[in-house]
């Protein structure tokens, strides 16, 4: 069993960099704005970066997981709270994934695939091989701790059979 835990604090930086990459479409607008209104460029850029950091902090603070004797529970969501329960007997596969940014910070992502369930709400998880459907997803986990979670879930699934 793993008690209710938050993600690794380094996940905040990974979330921030992820949002920064997603908002890179704003770069041309910022460049044009810098030429048209140079006095507004730095405050606008600082405001955008501050908002992205706040969003990363909100995501981090509102994401918790717990592994009980028979179930993985994931609590997430900022404005729309979501709670996912994954019983061990439904766990089919547990993947540890690492993007380049994850590797740089020593983090990993865990995706849990389950057997068919009528109440499961799969999440689409982007990977280097394209999007996959995953019923459970834990981003921003320390690599060594991700291996412990992986083994706990796999052992729990095999014991549940």
PDB file of C-alpha atoms in Angstrom:
ATOM      1  CA  UNK A   1       0.000   0.000   0.000  1.00  0.00           C
ATOM      2  CA  UNK A   2       1.098   3.535  -0.793  1.00  0.00           C
ATOM      3  CA  UNK A   3      -0.518   6.323   1.278  1.00  0.00           C
ATOM      4  CA  UNK A   4      -2.199   9.315  -0.328  1.00  0.00           C
ATOM      5  CA  UNK A   5       0.594  11.190  -2.091  1.00  0.00           C
ATOM      6  CA  UNK A   6       1.165  14.196  -4.298  1.00  0.00           C
ATOM      7  CA  UNK A   7       3.312  14.178  -7.387  1.00  0.00           C
ATOM      8  CA  UNK A   8       7.027  14.945  -7.159  1.00  0.00           C
ATOM      9  CA  UNK A   9       7.562  18.728  -6.742  1.00  0.00           C
ATOM     10  CA  UNK A  10       9.740  18.700  -9.879  1.00  0.00           C
ATOM     11  CA  UNK A  11       6.521  17.983 -11.771  1.00  0.00           C
ATOM     12  CA  UNK A  12       5.658  21.675 -11.457  1.00  0.00           C
ATOM     13  CA  UNK A  13       8.587  22.532 -13.740  1.00  0.00           C
ATOM     14  CA  UNK A  14       7.611  19.776 -16.192  1.00  0.00           C
ATOM     15  CA  UNK A  15       4.002  21.035 -16.287  1.00  0.00           C
ATOM     16  CA  UNK A  16       5.218  24.613 -16.785  1.00  0.00           C
ATOM     17  CA  UNK A  17       7.505  23.595 -19.661  1.00  0.00           C
ATOM     18  CA  UNK A  18       4.686  21.573 -21.184  1.00  0.00           C
ATOM     19  CA  UNK A  19       2.353  24.590 -21.094  1.00  0.00           C
ATOM     20  CA  UNK A  20       5.157  26.778 -22.441  1.00  0.00           C
ATOM     21  CA  UNK A  21       5.511  24.429 -25.418  1.00  0.00           C
ATOM     22  CA  UNK A  22       1.750  24.399 -25.988  1.00  0.00           C
ATOM     23  CA  UNK A  23       1.587  28.190 -25.996  1.00  0.00           C
ATOM     24  CA  UNK A  24       4.537  28.626 -28.363  1.00  0.00           C
ATOM     25  CA  UNK A  25       1.984  29.620 -30.977  1.00  0.00           C
ATOM     26  CA  UNK A  26       1.880  32.956 -29.128  1.00  0.00           C
ATOM     27  CA  UNK A  27       5.520  33.681 -30.013  1.00  0.00           C
ATOM     28  CA  UNK A  28       4.734  35.370 -33.384  1.00  0.00           C
ATOM     29  CA  UNK A  29       2.063  37.477 -31.697  1.00  0.00           C
ATOM     30  CA  UNK A  30       4.545  38.482 -28.979  1.00  0.00           C
ATOM     31  CA  UNK A  31       7.195  39.392 -31.556  1.00  0.00           C
ATOM     32  CA  UNK A  32       4.735  41.570 -33.487  1.00  0.00           C
ATOM     33  CA  UNK A  33       3.554  43.071 -30.205  1.00  0.00           C
ATOM     34  CA  UNK A  34       7.136  43.816 -29.186  1.00  0.00           C
ATOM     35  CA  UNK A  35       7.627  45.926 -32.322  1.00  0.00           C
ATOM     36  CA  UNK A  36       4.262  47.679 -32.134  1.00  0.00           C
ATOM     37  CA  UNK A  37       4.140  48.226 -28.363  1.00  0.00           C
ATOM     38  CA  UNK A  38       7.646  47.699 -26.913  1.00  0.00           C
ATOM     39  CA  UNK A  39       6.641  49.152 -23.523  1.00  0.00           C
ATOM     40  CA  UNK A  40       4.011  46.407 -23.097  1.00  0.00           C
ATOM     41  CA  UNK A  41       6.172  43.475 -24.196  1.00  0.00           C
ATOM     42  CA  UNK A  42       7.900  42.630 -20.893  1.00  0.00           C
ATOM     43  CA  UNK A  43       4.805  43.049 -18.689  1.00  0.00           C
ATOM     44  CA  UNK A  44       2.755  40.942 -21.125  1.00  0.00           C
ATOM     45  CA  UNK A  45       5.413  38.241 -21.315  1.00  0.00           C
ATOM     46  CA  UNK A  46       5.756  38.231 -17.519  1.00  0.00           C
ATOM     47  CA  UNK A  47       1.976  37.961 -17.158  1.00  0.00           C
ATOM     48  CA  UNK A  48       1.771  35.007 -19.534  1.00  0.00           C
ATOM     49  CA  UNK A  49       4.614  33.212 -17.750  1.00  0.00           C
ATOM     50  CA  UNK A  50       3.008  33.901 -14.352  1.00  0.00           C
ATOM     51  CA  UNK A  51      -0.334  32.482 -15.524  1.00  0.00           C
ATOM     52  CA  UNK A  52       1.371  29.343 -16.855  1.00  0.00           C
ATOM     53  CA  UNK A  53       3.202  28.909 -13.541  1.00  0.00           C
ATOM     54  CA  UNK A  54      -0.045  29.332 -11.579  1.00  0.00           C
ATOM     55  CA  UNK A  55      -1.775  26.736 -13.753  1.00  0.00           C
ATOM     56  CA  UNK A  56       1.139  24.322 -13.212  1.00  0.00           C
ATOM     57  CA  UNK A  57       0.886  24.896  -9.436  1.00  0.00           C
ATOM     58  CA  UNK A  58      -2.894  24.306  -9.484  1.00  0.00           C
ATOM     59  CA  UNK A  59      -2.489  21.060 -11.426  1.00  0.00           C
ATOM     60  CA  UNK A  60       0.230  19.898  -9.036  1.00  0.00           C
ATOM     61  CA  UNK A  61      -1.742  20.794  -5.891  1.00  0.00           C
ATOM     62  CA  UNK A  62      -4.924  19.115  -7.143  1.00  0.00           C
ATOM     63  CA  UNK A  63      -3.430  15.770  -8.169  1.00  0.00           C
ATOM     64  CA  UNK A  64      -3.153  12.984  -5.601  1.00  0.00           C
ATOM     65  CA  UNK A  65      -2.997   9.220  -5.781  1.00  0.00           C
ATOM     66  CA  UNK A  66      -3.209   6.364  -3.316  1.00  0.00           C
ATOM     67  CA  UNK A  67      -2.694   2.635  -3.589  1.00  0.00           C
ATOM     68  CA  UNK A  68      -4.785   0.661  -1.153  1.00  0.00           C
ATOM     69  CA  UNK A  69      -4.703  -3.107  -0.664  1.00  0.00           C
ATOM     70  CA  UNK A  70      -7.015  -3.679  -3.659  1.00  0.00           C
ATOM     71  CA  UNK A  71      -7.377  -0.411  -5.588  1.00  0.00           C
ATOM     72  CA  UNK A  72      -5.501   2.566  -7.053  1.00  0.00           C
ATOM     73  CA  UNK A  73      -7.297   5.877  -6.465  1.00  0.00           C
ATOM     74  CA  UNK A  74      -6.442   8.994  -8.482  1.00  0.00           C
ATOM     75  CA  UNK A  75      -7.876  12.399  -7.511  1.00  0.00           C
ATOM     76  CA  UNK A  76      -7.350  15.196 -10.022  1.00  0.00           C
ATOM     77  CA  UNK A  77      -8.863  18.301 -11.528  1.00  0.00           C
ATOM     78  CA  UNK A  78      -8.813  22.022 -10.895  1.00  0.00           C
ATOM     79  CA  UNK A  79     -12.342  23.235 -11.559  1.00  0.00           C
ATOM     80  CA  UNK A  80     -13.852  19.844 -12.397  1.00  0.00           C
ATOM     81  CA  UNK A  81     -12.816  17.334  -9.748  1.00  0.00           C
ATOM     82  CA  UNK A  82     -12.370  13.782 -10.942  1.00  0.00           C
ATOM     83  CA  UNK A  83     -11.796  10.620  -8.942  1.00  0.00           C
ATOM     84  CA  UNK A  84     -10.736   7.399 -10.680  1.00  0.00           C
ATOM     85  CA  UNK A  85     -10.764   4.005  -8.960  1.00  0.00           C
ATOM     86  CA  UNK A  86      -8.817   1.177 -10.581  1.00  0.00           C
ATOM     87  CA  UNK A  87      -9.252  -2.196  -8.874  1.00  0.00           C
ATOM     88  CA  UNK A  88      -6.198  -4.445  -9.126  1.00  0.00           C
ATOM     89  CA  UNK A  89      -8.178  -7.212 -10.784  1.00  0.00           C
ATOM     90  CA  UNK A  90      -8.833  -4.925 -13.768  1.00  0.00           C
ATOM     91  CA  UNK A  91      -5.182  -3.887 -14.290  1.00  0.00           C
ATOM     92  CA  UNK A  92      -3.941  -5.335 -17.583  1.00  0.00           C
ATOM     93  CA  UNK A  93      -0.768  -3.345 -18.170  1.00  0.00           C
ATOM     94  CA  UNK A  94       1.314  -0.704 -16.412  1.00  0.00           C
ATOM     95  CA  UNK A  95       3.691   1.396 -18.512  1.00  0.00           C
ATOM     96  CA  UNK A  96       6.485   3.692 -17.354  1.00  0.00           C
ATOM     97  CA  UNK A  97       7.023   6.428 -19.940  1.00  0.00           C
ATOM     98  CA  UNK A  98       9.643   9.179 -20.034  1.00  0.00           C
ATOM     99  CA  UNK A  99       9.794  12.171 -22.322  1.00  0.00           C
ATOM    100  CA  UNK A 100      13.019  14.096 -22.857  1.00  0.00           C
ATOM    101  CA  UNK A 101      11.965  16.645 -20.233  1.00  0.00           C
ATOM    102  CA  UNK A 102      11.058  13.843 -17.810  1.00  0.00           C
ATOM    103  CA  UNK A 103      14.492  12.282 -18.292  1.00  0.00           C
ATOM    104  CA  UNK A 104      16.223  15.607 -17.679  1.00  0.00           C
ATOM    105  CA  UNK A 105      14.437  16.011 -14.337  1.00  0.00           C
ATOM    106  CA  UNK A 106      14.590  12.323 -13.333  1.00  0.00           C
ATOM    107  CA  UNK A 107      10.834  11.842 -13.567  1.00  0.00           C
ATOM    108  CA  UNK A 108       8.507   9.349 -15.224  1.00  0.00           C
ATOM    109  CA  UNK A 109       4.850   8.969 -16.198  1.00  0.00           C
ATOM    110  CA  UNK A 110       2.824   5.889 -15.417  1.00  0.00           C
ATOM    111  CA  UNK A 111      -0.133   4.830 -17.541  1.00  0.00           C
ATOM    112  CA  UNK A 112      -2.407   2.042 -16.355  1.00  0.00           C
ATOM    113  CA  UNK A 113      -4.463   0.091 -18.865  1.00  0.00           C
ATOM    114  CA  UNK A 114      -7.386  -1.931 -17.573  1.00  0.00           C
ATOM    115  CA  UNK A 115      -9.685  -4.629 -18.827  1.00  0.00           C
ATOM    116  CA  UNK A 116     -13.010  -3.422 -20.226  1.00  0.00           C
ATOM    117  CA  UNK A 117     -15.217  -1.686 -17.734  1.00  0.00           C
ATOM    118  CA  UNK A 118     -18.505   0.030 -18.420  1.00  0.00           C
ATOM    119  CA  UNK A 119     -17.794   2.907 -16.013  1.00  0.00           C
ATOM    120  CA  UNK A 120     -14.173   3.543 -16.988  1.00  0.00           C
ATOM    121  CA  UNK A 121     -13.505   6.932 -18.531  1.00  0.00           C
ATOM    122  CA  UNK A 122     -10.317   6.475 -20.525  1.00  0.00           C
ATOM    123  CA  UNK A 123      -7.903   9.373 -20.881  1.00  0.00           C
ATOM    124  CA  UNK A 124      -6.002   9.961 -24.082  1.00  0.00           C
ATOM    125  CA  UNK A 125      -2.321  10.080 -23.254  1.00  0.00           C
ATOM    126  CA  UNK A 126       0.118  11.467 -25.804  1.00  0.00           C
ATOM    127  CA  UNK A 127       3.224   9.362 -26.198  1.00  0.00           C
ATOM    128  CA  UNK A 128       6.073   9.318 -28.670  1.00  0.00           C
ATOM    129  CA  UNK A 129       4.241   6.504 -30.477  1.00  0.00           C
ATOM    130  CA  UNK A 130       1.006   8.493 -30.724  1.00  0.00           C
ATOM    131  CA  UNK A 131      -1.957   8.766 -28.354  1.00  0.00           C
ATOM    132  CA  UNK A 132      -3.039   5.749 -26.338  1.00  0.00           C
ATOM    133  CA  UNK A 133      -6.104   5.159 -24.197  1.00  0.00           C
ATOM    134  CA  UNK A 134      -5.319   4.801 -20.531  1.00  0.00           C
ATOM    135  CA  UNK A 135      -7.743   4.492 -17.638  1.00  0.00           C
ATOM    136  CA  UNK A 136      -5.182   5.768 -15.169  1.00  0.00           C
ATOM    137  CA  UNK A 137      -2.353   8.218 -15.605  1.00  0.00           C
ATOM    138  CA  UNK A 138       0.240   9.427 -13.086  1.00  0.00           C
ATOM    139  CA  UNK A 139       2.539  12.165 -14.440  1.00  0.00           C
ATOM    140  CA  UNK A 140       5.527  13.646 -12.602  1.00  0.00           C
ATOM    141  CA  UNK A 141       6.638  10.660 -10.505  1.00  0.00           C
ATOM    142  CA  UNK A 142      10.254  10.183  -9.425  1.00  0.00           C
ATOM    143  CA  UNK A 143      11.738   7.419 -11.601  1.00  0.00           C
ATOM    144  CA  UNK A 144      12.719   5.143  -8.697  1.00  0.00           C
ATOM    145  CA  UNK A 145       9.325   5.636  -7.049  1.00  0.00           C
ATOM    146  CA  UNK A 146       7.614   4.980 -10.406  1.00  0.00           C
ATOM    147  CA  UNK A 147       9.276   1.559 -10.457  1.00  0.00           C
ATOM    148  CA  UNK A 148       7.914   0.876  -6.954  1.00  0.00           C
ATOM    149  CA  UNK A 149       4.407   1.921  -8.052  1.00  0.00           C
ATOM    150  CA  UNK A 150       4.742  -0.203 -11.207  1.00  0.00           C
ATOM    151  CA  UNK A 151       5.768  -3.277  -9.217  1.00  0.00           C
ATOM    152  CA  UNK A 152       3.050  -2.685  -6.603  1.00  0.00           C
ATOM    153  CA  UNK A 153       0.352  -2.505  -9.277  1.00  0.00           C
ATOM    154  CA  UNK A 154       1.648  -5.511 -11.226  1.00  0.00           C
ATOM    155  CA  UNK A 155       2.002  -7.601  -8.042  1.00  0.00           C
ATOM    156  CA  UNK A 156      -1.457  -6.544  -6.874  1.00  0.00           C
ATOM    157  CA  UNK A 157      -2.941  -7.431 -10.257  1.00  0.00           C
ATOM    158  CA  UNK A 158      -1.295 -10.863 -10.299  1.00  0.00           C
ATOM    159  CA  UNK A 159      -2.420 -11.546  -6.709  1.00  0.00           C
ATOM    160  CA  UNK A 160      -5.995 -10.525  -7.582  1.00  0.00           C
ATOM    161  CA  UNK A 161      -6.250 -13.163 -10.313  1.00  0.00           C
TER     162      UNK A 161
END
